[in-house]
XYZ file of C-alpha atoms in Angstrom:
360
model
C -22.816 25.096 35.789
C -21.704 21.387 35.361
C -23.743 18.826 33.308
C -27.350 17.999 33.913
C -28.181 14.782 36.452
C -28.031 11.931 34.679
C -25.800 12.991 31.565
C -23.471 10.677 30.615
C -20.001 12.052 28.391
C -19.895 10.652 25.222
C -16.101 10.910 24.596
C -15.753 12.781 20.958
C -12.871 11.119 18.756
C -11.457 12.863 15.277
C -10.046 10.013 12.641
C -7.507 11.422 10.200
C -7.679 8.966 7.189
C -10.296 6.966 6.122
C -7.912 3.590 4.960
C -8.040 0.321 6.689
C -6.977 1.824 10.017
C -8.807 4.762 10.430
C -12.338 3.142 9.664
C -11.168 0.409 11.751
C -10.356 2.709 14.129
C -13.814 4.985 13.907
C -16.181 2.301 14.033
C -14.500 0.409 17.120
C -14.905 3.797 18.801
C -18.255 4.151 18.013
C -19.138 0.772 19.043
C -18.193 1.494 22.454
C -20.070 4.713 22.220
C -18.042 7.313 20.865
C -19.053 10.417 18.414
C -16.630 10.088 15.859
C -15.600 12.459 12.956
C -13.676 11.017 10.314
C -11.452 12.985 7.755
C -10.497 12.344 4.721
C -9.073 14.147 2.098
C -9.160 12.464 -0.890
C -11.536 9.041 -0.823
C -13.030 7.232 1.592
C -10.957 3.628 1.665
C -7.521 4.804 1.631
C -4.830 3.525 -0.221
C -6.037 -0.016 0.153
C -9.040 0.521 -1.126
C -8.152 2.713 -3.843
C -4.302 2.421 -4.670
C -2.923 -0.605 -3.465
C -4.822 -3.868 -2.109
C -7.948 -4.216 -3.284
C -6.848 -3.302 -7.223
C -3.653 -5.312 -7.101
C -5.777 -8.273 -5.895
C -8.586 -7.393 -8.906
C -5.862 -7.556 -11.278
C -3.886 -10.598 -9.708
C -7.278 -12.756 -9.932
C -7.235 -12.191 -13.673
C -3.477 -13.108 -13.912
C -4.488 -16.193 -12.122
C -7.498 -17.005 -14.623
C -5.495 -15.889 -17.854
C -2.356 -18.246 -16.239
C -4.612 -20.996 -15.740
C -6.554 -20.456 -19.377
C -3.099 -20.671 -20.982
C -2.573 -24.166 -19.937
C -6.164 -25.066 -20.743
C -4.955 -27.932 -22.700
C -3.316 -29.605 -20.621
C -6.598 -30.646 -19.242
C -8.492 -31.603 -22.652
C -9.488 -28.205 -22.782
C -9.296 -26.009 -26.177
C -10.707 -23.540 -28.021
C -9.859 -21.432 -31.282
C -8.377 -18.185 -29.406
C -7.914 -16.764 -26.855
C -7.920 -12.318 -26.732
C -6.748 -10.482 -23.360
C -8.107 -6.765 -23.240
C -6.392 -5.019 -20.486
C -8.768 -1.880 -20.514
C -11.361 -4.603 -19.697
C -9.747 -5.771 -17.095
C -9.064 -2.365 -15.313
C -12.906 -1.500 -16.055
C -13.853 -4.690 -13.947
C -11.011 -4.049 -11.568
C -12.412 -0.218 -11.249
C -15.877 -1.462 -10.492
C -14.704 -4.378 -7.212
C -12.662 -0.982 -5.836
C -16.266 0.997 -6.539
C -18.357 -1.737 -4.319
C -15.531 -2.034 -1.859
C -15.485 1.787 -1.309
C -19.648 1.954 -1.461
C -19.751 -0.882 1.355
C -17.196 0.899 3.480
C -19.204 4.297 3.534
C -22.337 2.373 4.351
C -19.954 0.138 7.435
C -19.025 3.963 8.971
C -23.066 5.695 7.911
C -24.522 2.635 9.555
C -22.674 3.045 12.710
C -22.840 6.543 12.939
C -19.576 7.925 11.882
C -19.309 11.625 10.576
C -17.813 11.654 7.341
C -15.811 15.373 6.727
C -13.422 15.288 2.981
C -10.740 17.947 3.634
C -7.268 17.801 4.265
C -6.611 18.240 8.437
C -3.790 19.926 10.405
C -3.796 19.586 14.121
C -3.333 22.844 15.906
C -3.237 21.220 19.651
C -3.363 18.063 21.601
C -7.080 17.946 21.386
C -7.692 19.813 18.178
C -7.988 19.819 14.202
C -8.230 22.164 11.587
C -9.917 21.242 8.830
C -11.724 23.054 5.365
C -11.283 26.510 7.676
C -13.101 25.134 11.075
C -11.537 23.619 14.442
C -12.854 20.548 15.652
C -12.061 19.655 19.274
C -12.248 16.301 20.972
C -10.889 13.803 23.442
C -8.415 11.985 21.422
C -6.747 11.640 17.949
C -6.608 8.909 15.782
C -3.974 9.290 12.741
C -4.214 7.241 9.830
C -3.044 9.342 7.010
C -1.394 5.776 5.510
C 1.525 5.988 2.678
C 2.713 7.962 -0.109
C 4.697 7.088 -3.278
C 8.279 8.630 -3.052
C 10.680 8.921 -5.788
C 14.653 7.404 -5.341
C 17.049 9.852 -5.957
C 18.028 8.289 -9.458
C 18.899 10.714 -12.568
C 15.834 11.468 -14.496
C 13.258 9.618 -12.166
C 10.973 12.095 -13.327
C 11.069 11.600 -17.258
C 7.482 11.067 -18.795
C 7.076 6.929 -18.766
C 8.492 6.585 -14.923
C 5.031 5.574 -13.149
C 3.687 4.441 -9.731
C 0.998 1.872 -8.780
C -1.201 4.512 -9.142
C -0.873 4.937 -12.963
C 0.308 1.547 -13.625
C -3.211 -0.016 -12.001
C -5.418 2.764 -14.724
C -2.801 1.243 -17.497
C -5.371 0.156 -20.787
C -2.492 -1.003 -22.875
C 0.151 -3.338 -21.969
C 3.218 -2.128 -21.924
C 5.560 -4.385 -24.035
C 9.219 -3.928 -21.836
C 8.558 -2.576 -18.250
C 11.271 -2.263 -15.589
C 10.556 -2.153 -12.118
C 12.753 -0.627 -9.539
C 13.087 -2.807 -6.052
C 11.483 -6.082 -5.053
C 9.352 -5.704 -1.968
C 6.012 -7.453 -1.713
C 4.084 -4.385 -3.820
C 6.906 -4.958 -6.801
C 6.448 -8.574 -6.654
C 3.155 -8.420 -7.167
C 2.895 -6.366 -10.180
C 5.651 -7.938 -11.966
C 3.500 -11.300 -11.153
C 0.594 -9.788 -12.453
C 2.046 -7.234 -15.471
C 4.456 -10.616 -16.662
C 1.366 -12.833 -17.102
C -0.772 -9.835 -19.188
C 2.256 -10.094 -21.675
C 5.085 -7.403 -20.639
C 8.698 -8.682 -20.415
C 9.370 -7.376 -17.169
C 12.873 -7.004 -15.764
C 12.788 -5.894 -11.746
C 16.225 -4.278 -10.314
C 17.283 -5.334 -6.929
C 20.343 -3.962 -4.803
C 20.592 -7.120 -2.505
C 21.426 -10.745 -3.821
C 17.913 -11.948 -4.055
C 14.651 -10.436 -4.079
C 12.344 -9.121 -0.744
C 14.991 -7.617 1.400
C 14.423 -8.641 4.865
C 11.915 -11.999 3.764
C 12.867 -15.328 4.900
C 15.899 -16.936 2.705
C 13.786 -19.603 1.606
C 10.958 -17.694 0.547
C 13.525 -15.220 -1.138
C 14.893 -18.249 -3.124
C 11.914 -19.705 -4.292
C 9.973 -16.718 -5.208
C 12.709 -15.429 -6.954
C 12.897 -18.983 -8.702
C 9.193 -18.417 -9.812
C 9.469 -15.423 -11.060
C 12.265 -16.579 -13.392
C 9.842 -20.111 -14.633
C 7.216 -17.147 -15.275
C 9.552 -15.135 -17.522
C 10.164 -12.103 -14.937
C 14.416 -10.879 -15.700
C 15.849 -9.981 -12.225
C 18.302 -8.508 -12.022
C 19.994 -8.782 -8.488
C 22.527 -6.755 -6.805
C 22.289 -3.928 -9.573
C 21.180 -0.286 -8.726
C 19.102 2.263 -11.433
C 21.552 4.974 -12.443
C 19.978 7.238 -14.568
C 16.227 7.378 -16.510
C 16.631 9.081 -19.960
C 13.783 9.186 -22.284
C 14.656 8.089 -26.030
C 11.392 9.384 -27.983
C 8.923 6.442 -27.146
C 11.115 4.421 -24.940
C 12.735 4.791 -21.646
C 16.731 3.727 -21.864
C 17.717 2.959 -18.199
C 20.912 2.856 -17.067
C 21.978 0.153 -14.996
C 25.441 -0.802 -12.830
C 25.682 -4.525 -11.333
C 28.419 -6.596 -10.608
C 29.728 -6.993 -14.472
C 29.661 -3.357 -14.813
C 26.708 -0.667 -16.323
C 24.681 -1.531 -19.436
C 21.335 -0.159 -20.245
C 18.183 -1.567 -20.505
C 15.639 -0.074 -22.814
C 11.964 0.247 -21.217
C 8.730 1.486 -22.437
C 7.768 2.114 -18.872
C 9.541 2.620 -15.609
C 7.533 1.595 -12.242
C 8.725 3.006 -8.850
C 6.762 1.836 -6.040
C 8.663 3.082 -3.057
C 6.355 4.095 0.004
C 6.934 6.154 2.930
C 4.337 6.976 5.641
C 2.641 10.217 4.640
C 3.170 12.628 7.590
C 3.950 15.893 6.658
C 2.461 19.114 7.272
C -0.453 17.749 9.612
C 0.462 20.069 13.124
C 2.253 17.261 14.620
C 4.874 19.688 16.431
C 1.500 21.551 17.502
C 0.771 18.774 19.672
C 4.038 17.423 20.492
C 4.007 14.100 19.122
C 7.521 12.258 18.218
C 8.238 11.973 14.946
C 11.025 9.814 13.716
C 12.441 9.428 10.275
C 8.728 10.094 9.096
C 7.173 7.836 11.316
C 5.138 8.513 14.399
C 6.562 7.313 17.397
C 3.635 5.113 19.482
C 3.849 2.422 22.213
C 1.880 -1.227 22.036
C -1.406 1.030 22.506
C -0.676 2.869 19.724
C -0.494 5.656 21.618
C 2.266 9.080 20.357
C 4.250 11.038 22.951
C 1.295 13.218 23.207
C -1.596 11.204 25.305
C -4.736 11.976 23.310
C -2.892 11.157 20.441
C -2.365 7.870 18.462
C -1.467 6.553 15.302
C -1.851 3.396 13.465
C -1.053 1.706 10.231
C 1.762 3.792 7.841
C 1.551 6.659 10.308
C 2.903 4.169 12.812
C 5.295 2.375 10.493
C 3.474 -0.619 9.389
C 3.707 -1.944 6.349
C 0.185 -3.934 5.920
C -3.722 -3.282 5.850
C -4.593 -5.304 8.225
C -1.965 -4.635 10.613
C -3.714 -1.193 10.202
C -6.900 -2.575 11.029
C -5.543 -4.142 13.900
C -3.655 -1.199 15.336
C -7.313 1.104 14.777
C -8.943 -1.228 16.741
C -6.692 -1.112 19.501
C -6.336 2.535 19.522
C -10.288 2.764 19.500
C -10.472 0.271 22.960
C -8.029 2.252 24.722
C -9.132 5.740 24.196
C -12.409 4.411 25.415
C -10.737 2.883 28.742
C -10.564 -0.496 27.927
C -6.956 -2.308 27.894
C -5.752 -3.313 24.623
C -2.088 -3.724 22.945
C -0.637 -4.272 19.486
C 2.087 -7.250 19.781
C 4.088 -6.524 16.146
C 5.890 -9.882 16.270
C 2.415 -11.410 15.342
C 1.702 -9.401 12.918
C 2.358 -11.976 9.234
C 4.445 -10.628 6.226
C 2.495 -11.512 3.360
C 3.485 -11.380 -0.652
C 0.453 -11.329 -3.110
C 2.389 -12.105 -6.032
C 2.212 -15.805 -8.207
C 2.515 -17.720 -5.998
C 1.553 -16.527 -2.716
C 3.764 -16.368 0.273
C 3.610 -15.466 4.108
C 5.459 -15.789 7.082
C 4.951 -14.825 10.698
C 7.808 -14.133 13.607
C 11.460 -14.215 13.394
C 13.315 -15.394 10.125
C 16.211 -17.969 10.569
């Protein structure tokens, strides 16, 4: 019968994941007119929010204070003692992620975002399934983010090996922890973990720490680390886990041959993009490795479908952000690309470090 005169089509967009890119995304797209529904399975925020950023930075800010209290004296300053309650800590932590989360929701209510909590499966180019209805629109944004994965190391799953997750909801410190790999999430918990009192001992494959960084930064974070106490342990792989009633005893092979290291806990933070069993065959998008093929429009192999952040294969919030803003402008016709070589690396650890472009 075709559309009444004077009825303009509001294009309808469907969000998968309500982290850093996917609000980023939804918003933009309602901005420029839009409906959008947003899905999210677990809580609105994502990772970042929830997981990863925004508690890491809670806790870091407290290792900075605590750091800083410690060498009070130096500047006249004293007092008769000094207590550190690490359940206190968490509880203020838990609160910042609490107002963080609260002002998103209100960001995506005030501009008119649908909110839907379920887990979604696309069945088609232009459709998702989710909590046992279809939803059909114009385009796709995914922004399911990351998911912890276990290395396939002998008894990774012994009682005492835990993620961020578990080691940010921690209310006693523990005394020894190891921590396998030194990427910017390790760093910054062995920062952070080292100042609240643990001896912390990170295990790295390569010759210095954050594989990929700069050499310079490498060298003088890894310098740091050492001033602040933190063992590395460099060019040395995790064998084997085995738990030894209260205490971890991890087995570990370097260049002067295997010894073991006993651990109260064991933290694993490796991440890969979480991108299984959401329909992505049902629409034909690319998937490599995991990741979701797109272009510098974030756009998939399948043209009402894009992906941003984790998804996509970053590795940062706000290049999440960045990449659901873009894919937002585009699928409402305006002309907008994602150049990656801009995008900074950036290490929240004690001290902070960044870098943008090529290394040397």
């Amino acid at each position: 019968k075709g559309k009444p005169a004077g009825e303009v089509h509001m294009p309808r967009v469907i969000v998968i994941g309500g982290g850093p890119g996917g609000v980023a995304a939804a918003i933009r797209a309602a901005q420029l007119g839009a409906r959008v529904t947003l899905i999210e399975k677990d809580k609105v925020g994502g990772n970042c929010t929830n997981r990863a950023c925004v508690p890491v930075e809670a806790l870091q800010s407290t290792a900075r204070l605590l750091a800083q209290l410690r060498r009070a004296q130096e500047h006249g300053i004293s007092f008769k003692e000094m207590a550190f309650d690490l359940a206190s800590a968490v509880a203020r932590k838990n609160q910042v992620v609490e107002e963080i989360r609260m002002g998103i929701e209100s960001l995506l209510a005030g501009n008119g975002v649908e909110v839907i909590k379920g887990r979604a499966r696309l069945s088609g180019p232009n459709s998702v399934e989710v909590e046992g209805q279809t939803l059909t629109g114009d385009a796709i944004v995914i922004a399911t983010g990351f998911k912890f994965a276990m290395p396939p190391v002998e008894g990774i799953q012994e009682e005492g090996v835990i993620t961020p997750n578990e080691a940010l909801d921690l209310t006693q410190v523990p005394p020894r922890l190891l921590i396998i790999g030194s990427a910017p999430p390790q760093i910054a918990l062995a920062s952070i973990f080292s100042t609240f009192g643990s001896h912390v001992t990170v295990v790295e494959k390569e010759r210095r720490v954050l594989p990929g960084e700069d050499e310079e930064i490498r060298q003088r974070m890894g310098a740091a680390l050492r001033e602040e106490g933190v063992e590395l342990l460099v060019e040395a792989r995790v064998q084997s886990v085995k738990r030894r009633g209260s205490e971890l005893a991890v087995s570990v092979v370097d260049r002067r041959g295997e010894r073991e290291i006993v651990a109260d806990r064991v933290l694993v933070a490796e991440r890969v993009p979480d991108t299984d069993d959401l329909g992505l065959e049902r629409a034909g998008v690319k998937v490599e490795n995991g990741i979701i093929a797109v272009d510098e429009r974030m756009r998939s192999s399948c043209p009402t479908v894009y992906a941003v952040g984790d998804a996509a294969g970053g590795r940062f919030s706000y290049e999440a952000t960045a990449g659901g803003i873009v894919a937002a402008e585009n699928i409402m016709g305006l002309e907008s690309s994602l150049d990656r070589r801009l995008i900074p690396r950036c290490i929240f650890g004690r001290p902070e470090a960044a870098s943008v472009g090529l290394t040397q």
